[in-house]
Coordinates of C-alpha atoms and ligand atoms in Angstrom, one line a residue:
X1 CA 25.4 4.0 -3.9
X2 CA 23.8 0.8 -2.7
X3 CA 23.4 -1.8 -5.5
X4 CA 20.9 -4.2 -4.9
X5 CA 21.3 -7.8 -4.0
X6 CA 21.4 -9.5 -7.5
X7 CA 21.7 -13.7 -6.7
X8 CA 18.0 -14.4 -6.6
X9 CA 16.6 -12.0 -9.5
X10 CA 13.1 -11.7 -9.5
X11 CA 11.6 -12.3 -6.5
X12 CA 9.4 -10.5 -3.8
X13 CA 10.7 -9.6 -0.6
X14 CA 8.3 -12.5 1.2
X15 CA 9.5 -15.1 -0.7
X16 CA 13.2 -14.5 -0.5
X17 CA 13.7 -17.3 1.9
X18 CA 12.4 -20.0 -0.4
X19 CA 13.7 -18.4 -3.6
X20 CA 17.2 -18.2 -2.4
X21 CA 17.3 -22.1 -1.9
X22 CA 15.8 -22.7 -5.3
X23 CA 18.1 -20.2 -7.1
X24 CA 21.2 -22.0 -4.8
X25 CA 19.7 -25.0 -7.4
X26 CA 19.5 -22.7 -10.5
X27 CA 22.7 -21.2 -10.6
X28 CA 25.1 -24.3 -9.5
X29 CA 25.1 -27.2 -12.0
X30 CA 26.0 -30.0 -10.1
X31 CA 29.4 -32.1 -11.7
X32 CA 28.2 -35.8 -10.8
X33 CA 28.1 -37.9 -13.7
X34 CA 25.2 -37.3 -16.9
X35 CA 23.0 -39.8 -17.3
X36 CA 23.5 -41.5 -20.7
X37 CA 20.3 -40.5 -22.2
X38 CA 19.2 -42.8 -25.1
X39 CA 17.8 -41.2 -28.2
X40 CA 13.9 -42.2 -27.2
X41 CA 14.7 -39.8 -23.9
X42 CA 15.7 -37.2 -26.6
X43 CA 12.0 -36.7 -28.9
X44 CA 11.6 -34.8 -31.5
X45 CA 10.1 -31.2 -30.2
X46 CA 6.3 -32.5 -29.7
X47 CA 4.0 -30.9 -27.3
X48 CA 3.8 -32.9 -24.2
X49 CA 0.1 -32.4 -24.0
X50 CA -2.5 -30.2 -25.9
X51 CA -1.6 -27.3 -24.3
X52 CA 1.7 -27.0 -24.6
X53 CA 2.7 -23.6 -25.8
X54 CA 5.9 -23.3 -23.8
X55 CA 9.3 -24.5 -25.1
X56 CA 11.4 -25.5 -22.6
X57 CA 15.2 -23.8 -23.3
X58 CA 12.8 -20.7 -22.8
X59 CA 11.6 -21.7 -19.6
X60 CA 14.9 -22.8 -18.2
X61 CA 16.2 -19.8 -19.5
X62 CA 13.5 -17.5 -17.3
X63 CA 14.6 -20.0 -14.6
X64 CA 18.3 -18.9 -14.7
X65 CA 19.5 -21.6 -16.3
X66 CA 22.0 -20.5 -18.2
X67 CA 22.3 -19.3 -22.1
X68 CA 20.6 -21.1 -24.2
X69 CA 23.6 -23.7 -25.1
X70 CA 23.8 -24.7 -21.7
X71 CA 20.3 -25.6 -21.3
X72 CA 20.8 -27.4 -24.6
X73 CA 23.5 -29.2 -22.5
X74 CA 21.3 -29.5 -19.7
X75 CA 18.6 -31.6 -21.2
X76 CA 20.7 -34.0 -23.4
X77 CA 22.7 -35.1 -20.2
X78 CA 19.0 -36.1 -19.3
X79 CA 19.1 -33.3 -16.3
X80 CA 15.9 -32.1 -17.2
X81 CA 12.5 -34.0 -16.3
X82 CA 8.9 -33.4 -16.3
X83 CA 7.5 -36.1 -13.3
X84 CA 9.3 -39.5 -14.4
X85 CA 10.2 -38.4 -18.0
X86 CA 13.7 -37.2 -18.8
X87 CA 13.2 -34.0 -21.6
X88 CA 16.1 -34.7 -24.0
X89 CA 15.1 -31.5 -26.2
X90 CA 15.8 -28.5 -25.2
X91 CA 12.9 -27.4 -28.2
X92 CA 10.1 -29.7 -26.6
X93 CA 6.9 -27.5 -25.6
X94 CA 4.8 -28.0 -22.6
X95 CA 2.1 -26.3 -20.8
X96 CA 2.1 -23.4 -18.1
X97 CA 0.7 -26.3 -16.0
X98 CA 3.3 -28.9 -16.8
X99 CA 6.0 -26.4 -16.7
X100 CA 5.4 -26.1 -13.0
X101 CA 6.5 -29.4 -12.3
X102 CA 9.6 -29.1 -14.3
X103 CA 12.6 -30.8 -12.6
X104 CA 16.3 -29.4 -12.5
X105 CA 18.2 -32.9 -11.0
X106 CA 15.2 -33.4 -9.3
X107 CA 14.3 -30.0 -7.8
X108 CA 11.5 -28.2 -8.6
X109 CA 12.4 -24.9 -11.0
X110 CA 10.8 -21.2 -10.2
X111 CA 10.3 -20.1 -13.5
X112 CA 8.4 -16.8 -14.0
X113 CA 7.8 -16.0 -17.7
X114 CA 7.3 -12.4 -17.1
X115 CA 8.8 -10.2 -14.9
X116 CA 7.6 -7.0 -13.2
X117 CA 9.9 -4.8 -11.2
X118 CA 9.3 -1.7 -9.2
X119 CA 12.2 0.1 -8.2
X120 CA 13.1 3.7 -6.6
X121 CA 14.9 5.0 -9.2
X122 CA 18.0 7.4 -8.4
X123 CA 17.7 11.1 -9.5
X124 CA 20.7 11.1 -11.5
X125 CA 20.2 8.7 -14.0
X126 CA 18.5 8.5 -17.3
X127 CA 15.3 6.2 -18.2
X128 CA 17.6 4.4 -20.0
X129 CA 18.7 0.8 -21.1
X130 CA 22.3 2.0 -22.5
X131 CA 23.9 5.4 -22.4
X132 CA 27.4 6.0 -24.2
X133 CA 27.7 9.2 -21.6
X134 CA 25.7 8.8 -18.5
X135 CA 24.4 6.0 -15.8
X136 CA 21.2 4.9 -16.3
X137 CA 18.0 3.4 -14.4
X138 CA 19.3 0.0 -16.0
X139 CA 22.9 0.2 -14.5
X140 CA 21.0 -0.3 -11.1
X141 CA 19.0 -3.9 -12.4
X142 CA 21.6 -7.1 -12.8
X143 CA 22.2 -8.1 -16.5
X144 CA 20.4 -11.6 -16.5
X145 CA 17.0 -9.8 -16.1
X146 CA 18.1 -6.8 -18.5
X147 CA 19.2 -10.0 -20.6
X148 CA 15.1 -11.4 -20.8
X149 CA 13.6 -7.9 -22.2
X150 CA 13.1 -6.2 -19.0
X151 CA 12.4 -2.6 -20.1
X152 CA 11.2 0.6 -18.0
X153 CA 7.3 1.4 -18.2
X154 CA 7.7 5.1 -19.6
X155 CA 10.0 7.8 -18.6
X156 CA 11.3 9.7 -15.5
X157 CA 13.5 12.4 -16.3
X158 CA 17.1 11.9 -15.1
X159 CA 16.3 14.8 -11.9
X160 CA 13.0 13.0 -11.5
X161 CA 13.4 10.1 -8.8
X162 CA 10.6 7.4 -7.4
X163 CA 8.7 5.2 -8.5
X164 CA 9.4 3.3 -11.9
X165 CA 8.3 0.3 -13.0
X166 CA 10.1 -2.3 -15.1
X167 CA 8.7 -5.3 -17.7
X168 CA 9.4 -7.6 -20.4
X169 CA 5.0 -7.7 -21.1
X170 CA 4.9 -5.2 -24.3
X171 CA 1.4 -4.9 -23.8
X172 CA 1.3 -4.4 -20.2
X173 CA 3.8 -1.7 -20.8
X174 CA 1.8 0.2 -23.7
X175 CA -1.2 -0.2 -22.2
X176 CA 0.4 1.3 -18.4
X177 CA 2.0 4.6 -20.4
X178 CA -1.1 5.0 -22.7
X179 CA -3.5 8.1 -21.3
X180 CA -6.5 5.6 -23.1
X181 CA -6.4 3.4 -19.9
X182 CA -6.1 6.0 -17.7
X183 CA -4.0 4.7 -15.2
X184 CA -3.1 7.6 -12.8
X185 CA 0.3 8.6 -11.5
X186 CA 1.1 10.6 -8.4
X187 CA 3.7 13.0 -8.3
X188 CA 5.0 15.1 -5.2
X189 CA 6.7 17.9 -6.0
X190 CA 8.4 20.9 -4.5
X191 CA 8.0 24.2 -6.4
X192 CA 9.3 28.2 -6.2
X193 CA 7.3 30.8 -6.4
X194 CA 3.8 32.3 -4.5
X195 CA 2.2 29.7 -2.8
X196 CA -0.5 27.5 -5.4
X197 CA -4.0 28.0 -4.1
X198 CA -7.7 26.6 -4.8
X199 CA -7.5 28.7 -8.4
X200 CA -4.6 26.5 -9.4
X201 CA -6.3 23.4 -8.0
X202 CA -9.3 24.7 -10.6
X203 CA -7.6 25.3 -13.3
X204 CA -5.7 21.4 -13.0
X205 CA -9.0 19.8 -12.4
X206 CA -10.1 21.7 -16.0
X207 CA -7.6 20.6 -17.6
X208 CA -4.0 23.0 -18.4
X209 CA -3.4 24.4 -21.7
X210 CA 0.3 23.2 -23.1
X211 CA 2.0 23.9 -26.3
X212 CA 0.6 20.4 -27.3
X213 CA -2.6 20.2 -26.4
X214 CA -4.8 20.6 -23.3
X215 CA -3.8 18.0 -20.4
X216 CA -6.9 15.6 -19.0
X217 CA -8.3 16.8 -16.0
X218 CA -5.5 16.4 -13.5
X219 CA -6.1 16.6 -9.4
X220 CA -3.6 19.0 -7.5
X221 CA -3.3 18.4 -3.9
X222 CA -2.4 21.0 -1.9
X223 CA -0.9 21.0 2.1
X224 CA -3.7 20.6 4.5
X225 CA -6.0 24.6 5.4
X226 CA -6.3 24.7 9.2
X227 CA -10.1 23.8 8.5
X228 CA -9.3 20.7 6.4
X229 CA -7.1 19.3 9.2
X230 CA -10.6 19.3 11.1
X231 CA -12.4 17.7 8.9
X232 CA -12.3 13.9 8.6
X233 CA -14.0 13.2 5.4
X234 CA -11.1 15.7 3.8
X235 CA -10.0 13.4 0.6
X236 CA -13.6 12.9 -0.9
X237 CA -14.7 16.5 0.0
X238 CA -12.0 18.5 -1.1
X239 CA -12.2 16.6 -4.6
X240 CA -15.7 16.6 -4.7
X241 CA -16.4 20.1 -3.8
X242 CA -13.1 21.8 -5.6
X243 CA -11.7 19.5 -8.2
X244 CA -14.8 18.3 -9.4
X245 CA -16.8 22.0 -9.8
X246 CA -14.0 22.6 -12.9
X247 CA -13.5 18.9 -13.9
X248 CA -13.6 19.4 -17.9
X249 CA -13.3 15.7 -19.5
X250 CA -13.3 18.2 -22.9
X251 CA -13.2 15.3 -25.8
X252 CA -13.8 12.1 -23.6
X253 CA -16.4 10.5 -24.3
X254 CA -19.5 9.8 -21.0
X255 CA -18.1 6.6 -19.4
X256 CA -14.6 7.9 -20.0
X257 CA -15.4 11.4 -18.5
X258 CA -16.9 8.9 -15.3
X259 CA -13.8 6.6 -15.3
X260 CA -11.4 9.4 -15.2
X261 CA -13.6 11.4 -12.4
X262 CA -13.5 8.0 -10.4
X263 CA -9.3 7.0 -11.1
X264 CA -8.8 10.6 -9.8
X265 CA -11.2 10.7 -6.8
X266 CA -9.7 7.5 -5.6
X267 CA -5.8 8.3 -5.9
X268 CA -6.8 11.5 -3.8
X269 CA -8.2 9.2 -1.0
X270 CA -5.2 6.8 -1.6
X271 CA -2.5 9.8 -1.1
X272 CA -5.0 10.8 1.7
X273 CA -1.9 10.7 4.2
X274 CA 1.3 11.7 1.7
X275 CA -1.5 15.0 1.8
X276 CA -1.0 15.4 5.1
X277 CA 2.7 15.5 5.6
X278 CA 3.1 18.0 2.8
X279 CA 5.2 21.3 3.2
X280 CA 4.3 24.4 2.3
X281 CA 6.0 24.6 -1.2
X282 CA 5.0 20.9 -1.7
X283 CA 2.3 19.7 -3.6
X284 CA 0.7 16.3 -4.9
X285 CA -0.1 16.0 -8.5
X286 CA -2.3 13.3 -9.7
X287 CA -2.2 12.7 -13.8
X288 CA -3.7 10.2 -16.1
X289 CA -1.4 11.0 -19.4
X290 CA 2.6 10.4 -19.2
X291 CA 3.6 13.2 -22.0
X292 CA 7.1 14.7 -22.3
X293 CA 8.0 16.9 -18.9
X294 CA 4.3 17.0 -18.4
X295 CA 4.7 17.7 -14.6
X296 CA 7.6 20.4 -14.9
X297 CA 5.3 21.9 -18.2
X298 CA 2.0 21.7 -15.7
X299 CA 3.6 24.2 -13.0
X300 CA 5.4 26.4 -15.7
X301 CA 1.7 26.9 -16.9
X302 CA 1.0 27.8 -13.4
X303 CA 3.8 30.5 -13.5
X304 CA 5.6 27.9 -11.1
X305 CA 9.3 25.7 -11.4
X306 CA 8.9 22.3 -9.7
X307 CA 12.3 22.1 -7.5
X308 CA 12.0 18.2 -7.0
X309 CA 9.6 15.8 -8.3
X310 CA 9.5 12.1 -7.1
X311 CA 6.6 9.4 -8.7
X312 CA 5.1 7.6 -5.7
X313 CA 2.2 6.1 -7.4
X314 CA 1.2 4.6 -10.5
X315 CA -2.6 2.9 -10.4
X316 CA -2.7 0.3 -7.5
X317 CA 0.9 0.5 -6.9
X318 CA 2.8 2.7 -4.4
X319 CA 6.3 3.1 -4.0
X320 CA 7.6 0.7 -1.2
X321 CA 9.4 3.1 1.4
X322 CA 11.9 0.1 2.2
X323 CA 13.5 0.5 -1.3
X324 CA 16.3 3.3 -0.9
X325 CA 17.1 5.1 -4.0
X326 CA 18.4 3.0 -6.9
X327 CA 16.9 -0.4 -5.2
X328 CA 14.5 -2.8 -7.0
X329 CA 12.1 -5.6 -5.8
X330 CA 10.1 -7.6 -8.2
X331 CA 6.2 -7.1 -7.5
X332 CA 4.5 -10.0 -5.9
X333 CA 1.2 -11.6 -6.7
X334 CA -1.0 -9.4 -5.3
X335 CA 0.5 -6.1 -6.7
X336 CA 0.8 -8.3 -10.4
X337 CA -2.6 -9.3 -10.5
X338 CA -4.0 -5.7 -9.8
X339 CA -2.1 -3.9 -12.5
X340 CA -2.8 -6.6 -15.2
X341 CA -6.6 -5.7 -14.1
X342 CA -6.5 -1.7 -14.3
X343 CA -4.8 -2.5 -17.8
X344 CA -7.9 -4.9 -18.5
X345 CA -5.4 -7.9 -19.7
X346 CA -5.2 -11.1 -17.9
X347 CA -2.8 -11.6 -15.2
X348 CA -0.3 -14.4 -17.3
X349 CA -0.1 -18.1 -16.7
X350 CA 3.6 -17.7 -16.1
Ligands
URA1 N1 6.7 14.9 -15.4 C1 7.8 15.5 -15.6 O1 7.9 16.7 -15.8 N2 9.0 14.8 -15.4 C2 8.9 13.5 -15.1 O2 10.0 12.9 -14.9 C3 7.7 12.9 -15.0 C4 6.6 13.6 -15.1

């Protein structure tokens, strides 16, 4: 099993170029002579400006800095500066702003607060941080990131594989696993048994009856008909004129009812071509909840077993087909700021 490069942590595939040179700064602390920093370099832990709401051990520590003693270290051999200004405390607070121009012996620091990771996870392991028994999702992240509260974003099941995402933003990651925001993920799944047809596609899109409660409306995609394959407007039709006849938002309320129609009409058109390449015993499933086995419990109600599962959507985000199973990459800006708006919280300063 492949185990992903580890030196630079937490950064997209783009950037890699200019992250590795800054992480060469990060993680080698220079032996040349400290500085003899006089006790005016070394302030009591004021804000540098009005703003300030950062301290800086904590941002030198998301910088890979070292443990919080070395950074200590760091800034009383006067290593640190902001601009001219050599930051004797390690507890002095600045802004997001002035925290961008942070200074390591003189080189700029990449420091990213919060981290968000996709990564492919492997079919044999548990969602897990720890396991006493078995390997776990985690064993496949490197410990300084595991170290800074990175935590999975709900649960595959140890046979499940694919998409998983990864954060240290609690709220992010309650809002992403709560059916309330309904944030869909897609599933593809192989299955035994007869062949699912347009009733099971009806009965999803009403919503299944499990031992726990009825599931929302969910959207069951099923390999292309001979006619479909003709028709070029397939994604919108076939949920418009199938899933939507039974669609049964039972206790939402009106706008939710509409915002669940839309999140599920749209991951349809967005797994438009995943449809396509589908086998006969495959299927796409498309839920907004994240409940206990749902998936396997979903086809069992059908009087089917799913035989493989893999996530390769949640919201905005698909899984990136360059990450081989058990490989991570950190999202980048783009893929960030979309999530942080489908869970209606603002995309964070750092
Ligand atoms: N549903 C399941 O049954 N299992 C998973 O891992 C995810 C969704």
């Amino acid at each position: 099993m492949d185990t992903p490069e580890t030196k630079c942590p937490i950064t997209a595939p783009a950037e890699e170029d200019q992250a590795e040179k800054s992480c060469e700064v990060k993680m080698s602390f220079p032996k040349a002579a400290p500085p003899k920093v006089s006790t005016a370099q070394n302030p009591a832990p004021t804000p540098l400006s009005g703003k300030a709401s950062y301290r800086i051990d904590k941002l030198l520590a998301a910088s890979c800095c070292g443990s919080r003693k070395d950074i200590k270290k760091l800034c009383r051999d006067g290593r640190v500066r902001l601009g001219n200004q050599t930051i004797g405390n390690a507890a002095t607070k600045v802004s997001a702003e002035e925290a961008k121009e942070l200074l390591l012996d003189g080189q700029p620091l990449e420091i990213q607060l919060t981290l968000l990771i996709m990564m492919n996870k492997r079919p044999s392991v548990l969602t897990a941080l720890v396991d006493r028994r078995e390997a776990t999702a985690a064993d496949d992240l490197p410990e300084e990131l595991l170290e800074r509260g990175l935590v999975p974003v709900g649960r595959l099941d140890k046979d499940t594989s694919g998409l998983l995402l990864w954060t240290n933003d609690g709220t992010l990651n309650h809002r992403l696993c709560s059916p309330r925001h309904l944030i869909s993920k897609v599933y593809r799944l192989s299955y035994s048994g007869l062949p699912l047809g347009e009733e099971d596609v009806l009965k999803c899109a009403a919503g299944l009856p499990l031992d726990d409660g009825p599931t929302l409306p969910a959207a069951l995609l099923l390999p292309l008909s001979a006619e479909e394959k003709l028709n070029q407007d397939q994604p919108g039709r076939y949920f418009e004129e199938l899933i939507g006849s039974t669609f049964a938002p039972g206790a939402l309320k009106a706008a939710e009812a509409e915002k669940l129609r839309t999140v599920l009409l749209e991951s349809c058109r967005q797994v438009a071509a995943e449809r396509r390449s589908l086998a006969d015993d495959e299927a796409l499933l498309v839920i907004c909840e994240g409940r206990f086995h749902q998936v396997k419990r979903m086809l069992a109600a059908l009087g089917r077993e799913v035989t493989s599962l893999t996530r390769i959507r949640e919201g905005s985000l698909s899984l990136d087909p360059r990450l081989d199973s058990g490989e991570w990459r950190a999202l980048d800006e783009k893929e960030k700021a979309s999530l942080y708006l489908e869970a209606s919280l603002e995309v964070p300063e750092l």
